[in-house]
Coordinates of C-alpha atoms and ligand atoms in Angstrom, one line a residue:
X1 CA -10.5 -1.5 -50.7
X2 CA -10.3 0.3 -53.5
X3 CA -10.8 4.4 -54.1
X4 CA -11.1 5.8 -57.6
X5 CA -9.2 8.5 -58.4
X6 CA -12.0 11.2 -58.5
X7 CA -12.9 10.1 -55.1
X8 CA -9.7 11.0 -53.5
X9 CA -9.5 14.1 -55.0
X10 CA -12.9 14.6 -53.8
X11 CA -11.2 13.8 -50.2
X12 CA -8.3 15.6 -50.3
X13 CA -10.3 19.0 -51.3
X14 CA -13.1 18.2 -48.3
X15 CA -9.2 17.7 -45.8
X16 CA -8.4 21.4 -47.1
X17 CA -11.3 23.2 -47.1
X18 CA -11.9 21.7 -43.5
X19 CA -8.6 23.0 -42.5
X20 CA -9.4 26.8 -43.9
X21 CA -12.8 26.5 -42.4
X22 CA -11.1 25.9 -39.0
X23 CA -8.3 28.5 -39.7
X24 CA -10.9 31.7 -40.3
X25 CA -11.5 31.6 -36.5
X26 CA -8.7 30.4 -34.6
X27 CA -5.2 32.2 -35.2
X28 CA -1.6 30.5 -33.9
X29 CA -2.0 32.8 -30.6
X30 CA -5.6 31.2 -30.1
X31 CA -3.9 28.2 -30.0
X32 CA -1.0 29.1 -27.8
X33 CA -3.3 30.6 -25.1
X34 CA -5.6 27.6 -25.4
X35 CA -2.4 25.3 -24.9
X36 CA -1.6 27.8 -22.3
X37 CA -4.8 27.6 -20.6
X38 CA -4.9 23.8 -19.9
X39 CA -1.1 24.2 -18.5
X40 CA -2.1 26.5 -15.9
X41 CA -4.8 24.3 -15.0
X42 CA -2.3 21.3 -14.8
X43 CA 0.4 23.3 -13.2
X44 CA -1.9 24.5 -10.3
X45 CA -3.3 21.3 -10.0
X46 CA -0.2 19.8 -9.2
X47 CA 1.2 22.9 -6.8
X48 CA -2.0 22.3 -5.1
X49 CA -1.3 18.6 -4.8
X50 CA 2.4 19.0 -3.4
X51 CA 1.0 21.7 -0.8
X52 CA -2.0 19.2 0.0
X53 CA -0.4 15.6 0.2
X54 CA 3.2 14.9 2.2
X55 CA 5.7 12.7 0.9
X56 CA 4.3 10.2 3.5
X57 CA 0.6 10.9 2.6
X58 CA 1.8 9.0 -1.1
X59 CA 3.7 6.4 0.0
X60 CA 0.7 5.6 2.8
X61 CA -1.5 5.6 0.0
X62 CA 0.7 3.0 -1.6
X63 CA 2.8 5.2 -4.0
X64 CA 6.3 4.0 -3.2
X65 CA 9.6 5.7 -4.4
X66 CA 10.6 7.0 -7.0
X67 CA 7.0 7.9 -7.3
X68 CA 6.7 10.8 -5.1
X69 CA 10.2 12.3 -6.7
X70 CA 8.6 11.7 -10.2
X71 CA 5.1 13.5 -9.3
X72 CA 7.6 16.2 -8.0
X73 CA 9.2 16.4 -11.9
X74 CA 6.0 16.1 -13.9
X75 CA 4.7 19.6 -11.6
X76 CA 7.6 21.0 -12.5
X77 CA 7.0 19.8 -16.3
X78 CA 3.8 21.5 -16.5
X79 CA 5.1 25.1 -14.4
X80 CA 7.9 25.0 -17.5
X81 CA 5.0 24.8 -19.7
X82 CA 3.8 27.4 -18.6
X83 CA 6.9 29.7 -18.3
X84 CA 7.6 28.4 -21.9
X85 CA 4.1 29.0 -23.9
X86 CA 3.8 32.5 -21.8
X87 CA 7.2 33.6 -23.2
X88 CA 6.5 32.1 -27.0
X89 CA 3.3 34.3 -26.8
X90 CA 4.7 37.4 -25.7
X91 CA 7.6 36.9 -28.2
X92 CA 4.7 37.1 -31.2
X93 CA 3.2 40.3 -29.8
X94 CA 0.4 38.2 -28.0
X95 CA -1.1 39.0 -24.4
X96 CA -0.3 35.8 -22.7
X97 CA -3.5 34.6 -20.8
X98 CA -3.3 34.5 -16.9
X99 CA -3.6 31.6 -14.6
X100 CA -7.3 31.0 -13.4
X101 CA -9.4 29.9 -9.9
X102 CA -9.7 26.1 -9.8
X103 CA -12.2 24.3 -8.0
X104 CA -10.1 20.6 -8.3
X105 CA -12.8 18.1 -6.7
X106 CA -9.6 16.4 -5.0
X107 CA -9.6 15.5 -1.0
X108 CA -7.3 12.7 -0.6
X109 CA -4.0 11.4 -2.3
X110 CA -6.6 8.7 -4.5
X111 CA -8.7 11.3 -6.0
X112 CA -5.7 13.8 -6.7
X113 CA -4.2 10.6 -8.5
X114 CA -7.5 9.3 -10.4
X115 CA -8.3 13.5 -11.7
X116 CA -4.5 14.2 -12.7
X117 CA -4.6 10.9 -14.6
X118 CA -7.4 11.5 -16.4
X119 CA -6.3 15.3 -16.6
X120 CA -2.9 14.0 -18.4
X121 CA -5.3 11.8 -20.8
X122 CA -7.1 15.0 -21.6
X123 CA -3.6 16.9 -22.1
X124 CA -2.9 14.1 -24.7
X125 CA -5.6 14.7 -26.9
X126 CA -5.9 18.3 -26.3
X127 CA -2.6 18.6 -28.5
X128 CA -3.2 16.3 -30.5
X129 CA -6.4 17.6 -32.0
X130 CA -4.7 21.1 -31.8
X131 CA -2.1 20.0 -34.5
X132 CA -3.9 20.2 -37.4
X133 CA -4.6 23.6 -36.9
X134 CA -1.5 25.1 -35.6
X135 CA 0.1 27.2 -38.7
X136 CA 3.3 28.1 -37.8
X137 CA 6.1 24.6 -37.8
X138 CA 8.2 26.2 -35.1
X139 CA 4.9 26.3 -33.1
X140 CA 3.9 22.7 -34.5
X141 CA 7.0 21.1 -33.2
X142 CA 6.9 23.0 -29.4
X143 CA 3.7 22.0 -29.1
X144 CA 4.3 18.3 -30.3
X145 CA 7.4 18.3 -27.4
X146 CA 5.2 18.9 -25.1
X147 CA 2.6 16.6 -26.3
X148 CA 5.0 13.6 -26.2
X149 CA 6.0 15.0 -22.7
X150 CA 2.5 14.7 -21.5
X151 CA 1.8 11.5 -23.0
X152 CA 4.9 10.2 -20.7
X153 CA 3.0 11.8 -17.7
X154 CA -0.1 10.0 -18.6
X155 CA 1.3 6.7 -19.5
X156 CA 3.3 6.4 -16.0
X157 CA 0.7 7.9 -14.0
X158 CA -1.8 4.9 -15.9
X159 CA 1.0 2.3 -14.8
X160 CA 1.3 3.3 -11.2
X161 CA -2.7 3.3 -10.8
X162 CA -2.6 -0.3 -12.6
X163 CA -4.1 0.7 -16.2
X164 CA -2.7 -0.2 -19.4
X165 CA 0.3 2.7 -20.0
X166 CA -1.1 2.6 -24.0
X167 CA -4.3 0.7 -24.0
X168 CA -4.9 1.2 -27.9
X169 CA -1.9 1.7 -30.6
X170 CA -3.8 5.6 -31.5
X171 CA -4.8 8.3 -29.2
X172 CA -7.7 10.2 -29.6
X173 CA -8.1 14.0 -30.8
X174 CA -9.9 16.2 -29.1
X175 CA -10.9 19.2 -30.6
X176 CA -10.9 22.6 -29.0
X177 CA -14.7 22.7 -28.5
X178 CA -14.6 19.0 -27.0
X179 CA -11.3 20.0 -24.7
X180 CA -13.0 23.2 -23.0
X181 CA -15.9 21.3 -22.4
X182 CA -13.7 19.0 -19.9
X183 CA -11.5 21.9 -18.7
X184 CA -13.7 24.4 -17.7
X185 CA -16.0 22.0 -15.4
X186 CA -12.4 23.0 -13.0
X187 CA -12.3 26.2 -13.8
X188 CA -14.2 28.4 -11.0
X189 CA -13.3 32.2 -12.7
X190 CA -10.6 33.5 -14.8
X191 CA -9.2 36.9 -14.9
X192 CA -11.6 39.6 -16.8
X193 CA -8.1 40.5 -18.8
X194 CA -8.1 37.2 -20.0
X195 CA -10.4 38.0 -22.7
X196 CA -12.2 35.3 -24.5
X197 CA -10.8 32.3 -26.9
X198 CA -12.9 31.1 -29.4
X199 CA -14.1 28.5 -27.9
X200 CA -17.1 27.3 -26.3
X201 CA -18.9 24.2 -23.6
X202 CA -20.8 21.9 -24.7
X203 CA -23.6 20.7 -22.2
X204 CA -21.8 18.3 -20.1
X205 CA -22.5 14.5 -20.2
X206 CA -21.3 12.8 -17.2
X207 CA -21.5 8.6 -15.7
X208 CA -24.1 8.8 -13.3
X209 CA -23.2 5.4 -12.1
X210 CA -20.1 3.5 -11.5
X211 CA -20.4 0.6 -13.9
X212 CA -17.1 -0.6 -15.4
X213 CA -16.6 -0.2 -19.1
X214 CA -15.6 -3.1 -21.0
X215 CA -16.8 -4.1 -25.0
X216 CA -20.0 -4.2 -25.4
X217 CA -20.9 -3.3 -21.7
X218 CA -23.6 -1.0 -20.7
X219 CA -22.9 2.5 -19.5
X220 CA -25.5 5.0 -18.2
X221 CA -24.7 8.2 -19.5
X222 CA -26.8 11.4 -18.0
X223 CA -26.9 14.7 -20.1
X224 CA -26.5 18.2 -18.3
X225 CA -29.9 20.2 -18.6
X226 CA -28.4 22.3 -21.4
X227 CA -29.0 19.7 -23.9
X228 CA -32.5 19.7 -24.9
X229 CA -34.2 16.8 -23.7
X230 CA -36.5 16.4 -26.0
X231 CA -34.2 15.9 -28.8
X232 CA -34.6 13.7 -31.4
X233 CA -32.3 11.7 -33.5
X234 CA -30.0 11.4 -31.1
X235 CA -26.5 9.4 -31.4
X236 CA -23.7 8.3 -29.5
X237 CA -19.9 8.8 -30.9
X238 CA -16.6 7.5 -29.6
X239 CA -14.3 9.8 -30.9
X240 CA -11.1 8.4 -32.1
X241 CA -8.3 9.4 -34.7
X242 CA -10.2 7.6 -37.6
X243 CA -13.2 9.3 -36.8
X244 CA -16.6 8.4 -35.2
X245 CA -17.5 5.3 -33.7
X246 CA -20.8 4.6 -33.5
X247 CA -22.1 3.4 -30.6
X248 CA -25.8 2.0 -29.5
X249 CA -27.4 3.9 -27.8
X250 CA -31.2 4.0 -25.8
X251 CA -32.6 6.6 -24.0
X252 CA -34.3 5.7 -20.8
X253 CA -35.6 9.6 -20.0
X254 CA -34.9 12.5 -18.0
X255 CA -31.7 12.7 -20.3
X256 CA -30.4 9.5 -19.5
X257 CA -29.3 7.3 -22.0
X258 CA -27.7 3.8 -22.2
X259 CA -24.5 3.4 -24.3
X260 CA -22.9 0.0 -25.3
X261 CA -19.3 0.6 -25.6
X262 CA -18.6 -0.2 -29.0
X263 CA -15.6 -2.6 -30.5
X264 CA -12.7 -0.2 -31.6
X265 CA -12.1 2.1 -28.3
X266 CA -9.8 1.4 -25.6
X267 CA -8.2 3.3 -22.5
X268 CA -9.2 6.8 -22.0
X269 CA -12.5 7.2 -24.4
X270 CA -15.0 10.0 -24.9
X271 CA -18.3 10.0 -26.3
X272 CA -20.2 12.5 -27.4
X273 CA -24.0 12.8 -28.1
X274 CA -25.2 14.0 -31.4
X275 CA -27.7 15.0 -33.9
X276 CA -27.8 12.4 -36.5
X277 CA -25.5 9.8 -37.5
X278 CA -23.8 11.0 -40.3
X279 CA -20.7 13.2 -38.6
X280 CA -19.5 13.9 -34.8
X281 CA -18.0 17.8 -34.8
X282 CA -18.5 21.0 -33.3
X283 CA -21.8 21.4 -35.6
X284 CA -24.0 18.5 -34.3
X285 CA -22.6 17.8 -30.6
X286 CA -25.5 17.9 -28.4
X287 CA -23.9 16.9 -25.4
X288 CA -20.1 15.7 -24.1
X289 CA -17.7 14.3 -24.2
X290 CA -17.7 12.1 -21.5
X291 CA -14.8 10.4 -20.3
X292 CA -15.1 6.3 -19.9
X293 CA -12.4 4.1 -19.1
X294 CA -12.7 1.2 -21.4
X295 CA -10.7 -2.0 -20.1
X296 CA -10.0 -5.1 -22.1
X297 CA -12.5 -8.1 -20.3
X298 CA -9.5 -10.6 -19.2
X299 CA -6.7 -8.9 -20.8
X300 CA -3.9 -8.4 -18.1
X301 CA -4.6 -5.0 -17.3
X302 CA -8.2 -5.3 -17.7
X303 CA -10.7 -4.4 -15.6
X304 CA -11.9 -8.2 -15.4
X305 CA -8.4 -9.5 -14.1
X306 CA -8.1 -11.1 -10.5
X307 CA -5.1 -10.5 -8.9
X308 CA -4.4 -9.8 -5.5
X309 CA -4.3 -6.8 -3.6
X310 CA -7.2 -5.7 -5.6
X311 CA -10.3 -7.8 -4.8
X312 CA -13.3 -7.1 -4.3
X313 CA -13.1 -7.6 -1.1
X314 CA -11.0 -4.6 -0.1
X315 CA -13.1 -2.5 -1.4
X316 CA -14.8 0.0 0.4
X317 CA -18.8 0.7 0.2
X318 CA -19.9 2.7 -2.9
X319 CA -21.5 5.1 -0.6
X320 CA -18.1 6.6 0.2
X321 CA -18.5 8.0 -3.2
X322 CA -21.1 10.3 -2.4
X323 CA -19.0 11.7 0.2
X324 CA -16.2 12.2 -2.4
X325 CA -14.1 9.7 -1.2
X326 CA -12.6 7.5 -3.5
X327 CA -13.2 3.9 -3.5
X328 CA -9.4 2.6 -4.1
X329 CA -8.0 0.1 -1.9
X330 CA -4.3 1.5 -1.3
X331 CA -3.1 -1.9 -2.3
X332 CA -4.0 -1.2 -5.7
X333 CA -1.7 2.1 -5.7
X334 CA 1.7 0.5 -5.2
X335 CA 1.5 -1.3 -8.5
X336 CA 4.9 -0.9 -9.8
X337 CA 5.3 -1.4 -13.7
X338 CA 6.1 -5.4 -14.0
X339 CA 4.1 -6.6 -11.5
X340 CA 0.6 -7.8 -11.8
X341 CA -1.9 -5.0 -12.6
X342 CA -5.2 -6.4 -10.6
X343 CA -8.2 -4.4 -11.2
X344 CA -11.3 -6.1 -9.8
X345 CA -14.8 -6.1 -12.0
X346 CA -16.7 -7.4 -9.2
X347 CA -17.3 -4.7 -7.5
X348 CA -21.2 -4.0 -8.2
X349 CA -22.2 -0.6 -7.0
X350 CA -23.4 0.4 -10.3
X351 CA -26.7 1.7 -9.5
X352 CA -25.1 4.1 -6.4
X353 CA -25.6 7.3 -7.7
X354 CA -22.4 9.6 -7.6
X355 CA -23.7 13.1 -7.4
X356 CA -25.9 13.6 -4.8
X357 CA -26.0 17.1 -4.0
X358 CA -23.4 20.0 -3.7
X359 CA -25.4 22.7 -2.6
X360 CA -23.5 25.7 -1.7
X361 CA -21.4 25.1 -3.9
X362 CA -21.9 27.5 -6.7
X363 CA -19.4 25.8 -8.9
X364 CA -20.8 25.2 -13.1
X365 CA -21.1 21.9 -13.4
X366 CA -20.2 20.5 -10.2
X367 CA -22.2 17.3 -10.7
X368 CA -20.2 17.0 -13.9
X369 CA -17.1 16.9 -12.0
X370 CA -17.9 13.7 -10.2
X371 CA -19.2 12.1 -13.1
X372 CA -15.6 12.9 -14.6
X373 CA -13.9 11.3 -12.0
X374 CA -16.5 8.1 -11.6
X375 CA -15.3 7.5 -15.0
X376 CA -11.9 6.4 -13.9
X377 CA -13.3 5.1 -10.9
X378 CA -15.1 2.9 -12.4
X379 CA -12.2 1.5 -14.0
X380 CA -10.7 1.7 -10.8
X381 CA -12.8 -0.3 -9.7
Ligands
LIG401 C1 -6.1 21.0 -1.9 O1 -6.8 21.4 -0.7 C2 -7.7 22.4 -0.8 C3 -8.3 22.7 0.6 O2 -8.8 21.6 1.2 C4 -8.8 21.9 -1.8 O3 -9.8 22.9 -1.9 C5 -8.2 21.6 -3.1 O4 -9.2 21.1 -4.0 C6 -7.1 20.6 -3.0 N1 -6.5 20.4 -4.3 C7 -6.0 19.3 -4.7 C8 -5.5 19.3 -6.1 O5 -6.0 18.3 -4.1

């Protein structure tokens, strides 16, 4: 393909201005406490999983050693992070932001497993689609340590629970919008002296159903009530590094829509709903992103391979989803890198609704925590 001149000029002037756009509202220390906020998420996330699970509760659940002694390190990864972006922020003059109330929707070993997996994923992209705007190279290259750090977390935490450590050869950006959206459906309060970043939630977009997500397999996709159902012109958009991928998408009412996973996306995937076709940012969002685990069909960690320990057959009833239990066989968690990933298609539960009440729980977005996790579930699956 060939690109005149003019046009990359043209290009190159929309990459800048794009960049000074983004810089008017979000300074280094935004970006810092933002980085900061998703590491005390992680961190407590993980002190809360050491003080929930024993040793033995992982190794029962199939995790055998090193794993437990490995979990231990990436915790203490995260509480460095912590300590580390607390101290960078108070060494620029900046008020470090404090550690929040979580409200983790984890009650055994397998869910704490399947959230901080997708949490890492999250982690990945978070600083990835920071980058761009961080100013400062000393900040650039702290925050890319960490990135590659957290990458590691994800990638071994995918292995053990049988996924592809790198299912695609690029991760995808998140941007800070996109991030909070996903963070703050586990974040119950946060200290008033906090203060506010500039960021904001979009209405969240959650897997109602368990389907697993393969190319060009159907996933049912229900928007939070903040997105206006009557919208029109509405889009569906994998986000990945080269930009939008377009998926089809139908809407079958109430705010539920019908997405075909597009070719192009792999591994830990988000999609986003917008307004028109033409772009996917912070300006024409309408709802997301959601998270979908997209699995190659008969590759060998795909969701389609039959192997044993993870048939069908083990599996438990869907229904234990709406009791918040998840459905993995704890044959499937002893996967060691090297031997043979088995993650079962078969399972058909896809109509068993996920959410099916929390009341009493006054928690934003509750329902939009189990749809988070069914996304990995499904994979899971
Ligand atoms: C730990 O246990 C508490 C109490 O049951 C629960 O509220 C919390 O969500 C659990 N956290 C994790 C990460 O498992």
């Amino acid at each position: 393909m060939k690109f005149s001149s003019v046009a990359l000029a043209g290009a190159a002037m929309g990459l800048a201005h794009a960049t000074l756009t983004e810089r008017a509202d979000i300074t280094d220390a935004d970006i810092l406490n933002y980085a900061l906020t998703l590491e005390h998420l992680e961190a407590a996330f993980y002190q809360e999983g050491l003080k929930n699970y024993t040793h033995a509760d992982f190794q029962k659940a199939g995790m055998q050693d090193p794993f437990y002694a490995n979990l231990k390190e990436t915790a203490s990864d995260e509480q460095q992070h912590v300590q580390f972006l607390t101290k960078a922020l108070k060494a620029a003059g900046a008020k470090p932001v404090e550690a929040c109330t979580y409200a983790f929707p984890a009650t055994d070993v397998n869910t704490f497993l399947a959230l901080g997996n997708i949490l890492e994923g999250v982690g990945v992209s978070a600083y990835l689609g920071a980058a761009a705007s961080i100013m400062d190279k000393t900040y650039l290259t702290a925050a890319g340590s960490i990135l590659t750090t957290e990458a590691r977390h994800s990638a071994y935490l995918r292995a053990s629970l049988g996924e592809a450590p790198a299912a695609q050869a690029f991760d995808n950006p998140l941007d800070f919008n996109e991030v909070y959206t996903l963070a703050s459906m586990f974040i119950a309060s946060c200290p008033d002296s906090n203060g506010k970043l500039p960021v904001k939630a979009f209405p969240a977009l959650t897997m109602p159903s368990m389907a697993p997500a393969t190319t060009g397999s159907k996933v049912e996709l229900m928007a939070a009530s903040g997105m206006s159902t009557n919208a029109k012109d509405v889009y569906a958009a994998f986000i990945t590094v080269t930009g939008p991928v377009w998926a089809s998408l139908e809407s079958t009412g109430d705010g539920k829509f019908e997405v075909t996973i597009p070719e192009g996306v792999a591994g830990q995937s988000y999609v986003v709903l917008t307004k028109g076709n033409k772009q996917a940012s912070d300006d024409n969002i309408l709802a997301g992103p959601a998270i979908i685990e997209v699995g190659e069909p008969n590759g060998p960690m795909g969701v389609g391979s039959q192997c044993s320990g993870r048939g069908s057959s083990s599996m438990p009833s869907m229904s234990a989803w709406s009791s918040m239990a998840m459905p993995m066989p704890t044959a499937s968690m002893s996967m060691a890198l090297g031997s043979m990933p088995s993650i079962s298609a078969s399972a058909s539960a896809s109509s068993t609704p996920v959410f099916n009440g929390a009341s009493g729980k006054n928690i934003s977005g509750f329902g939009a925590i189990f749809g988070f996790l069914a996304a990995v579930a499904a994979f899971l699956q």
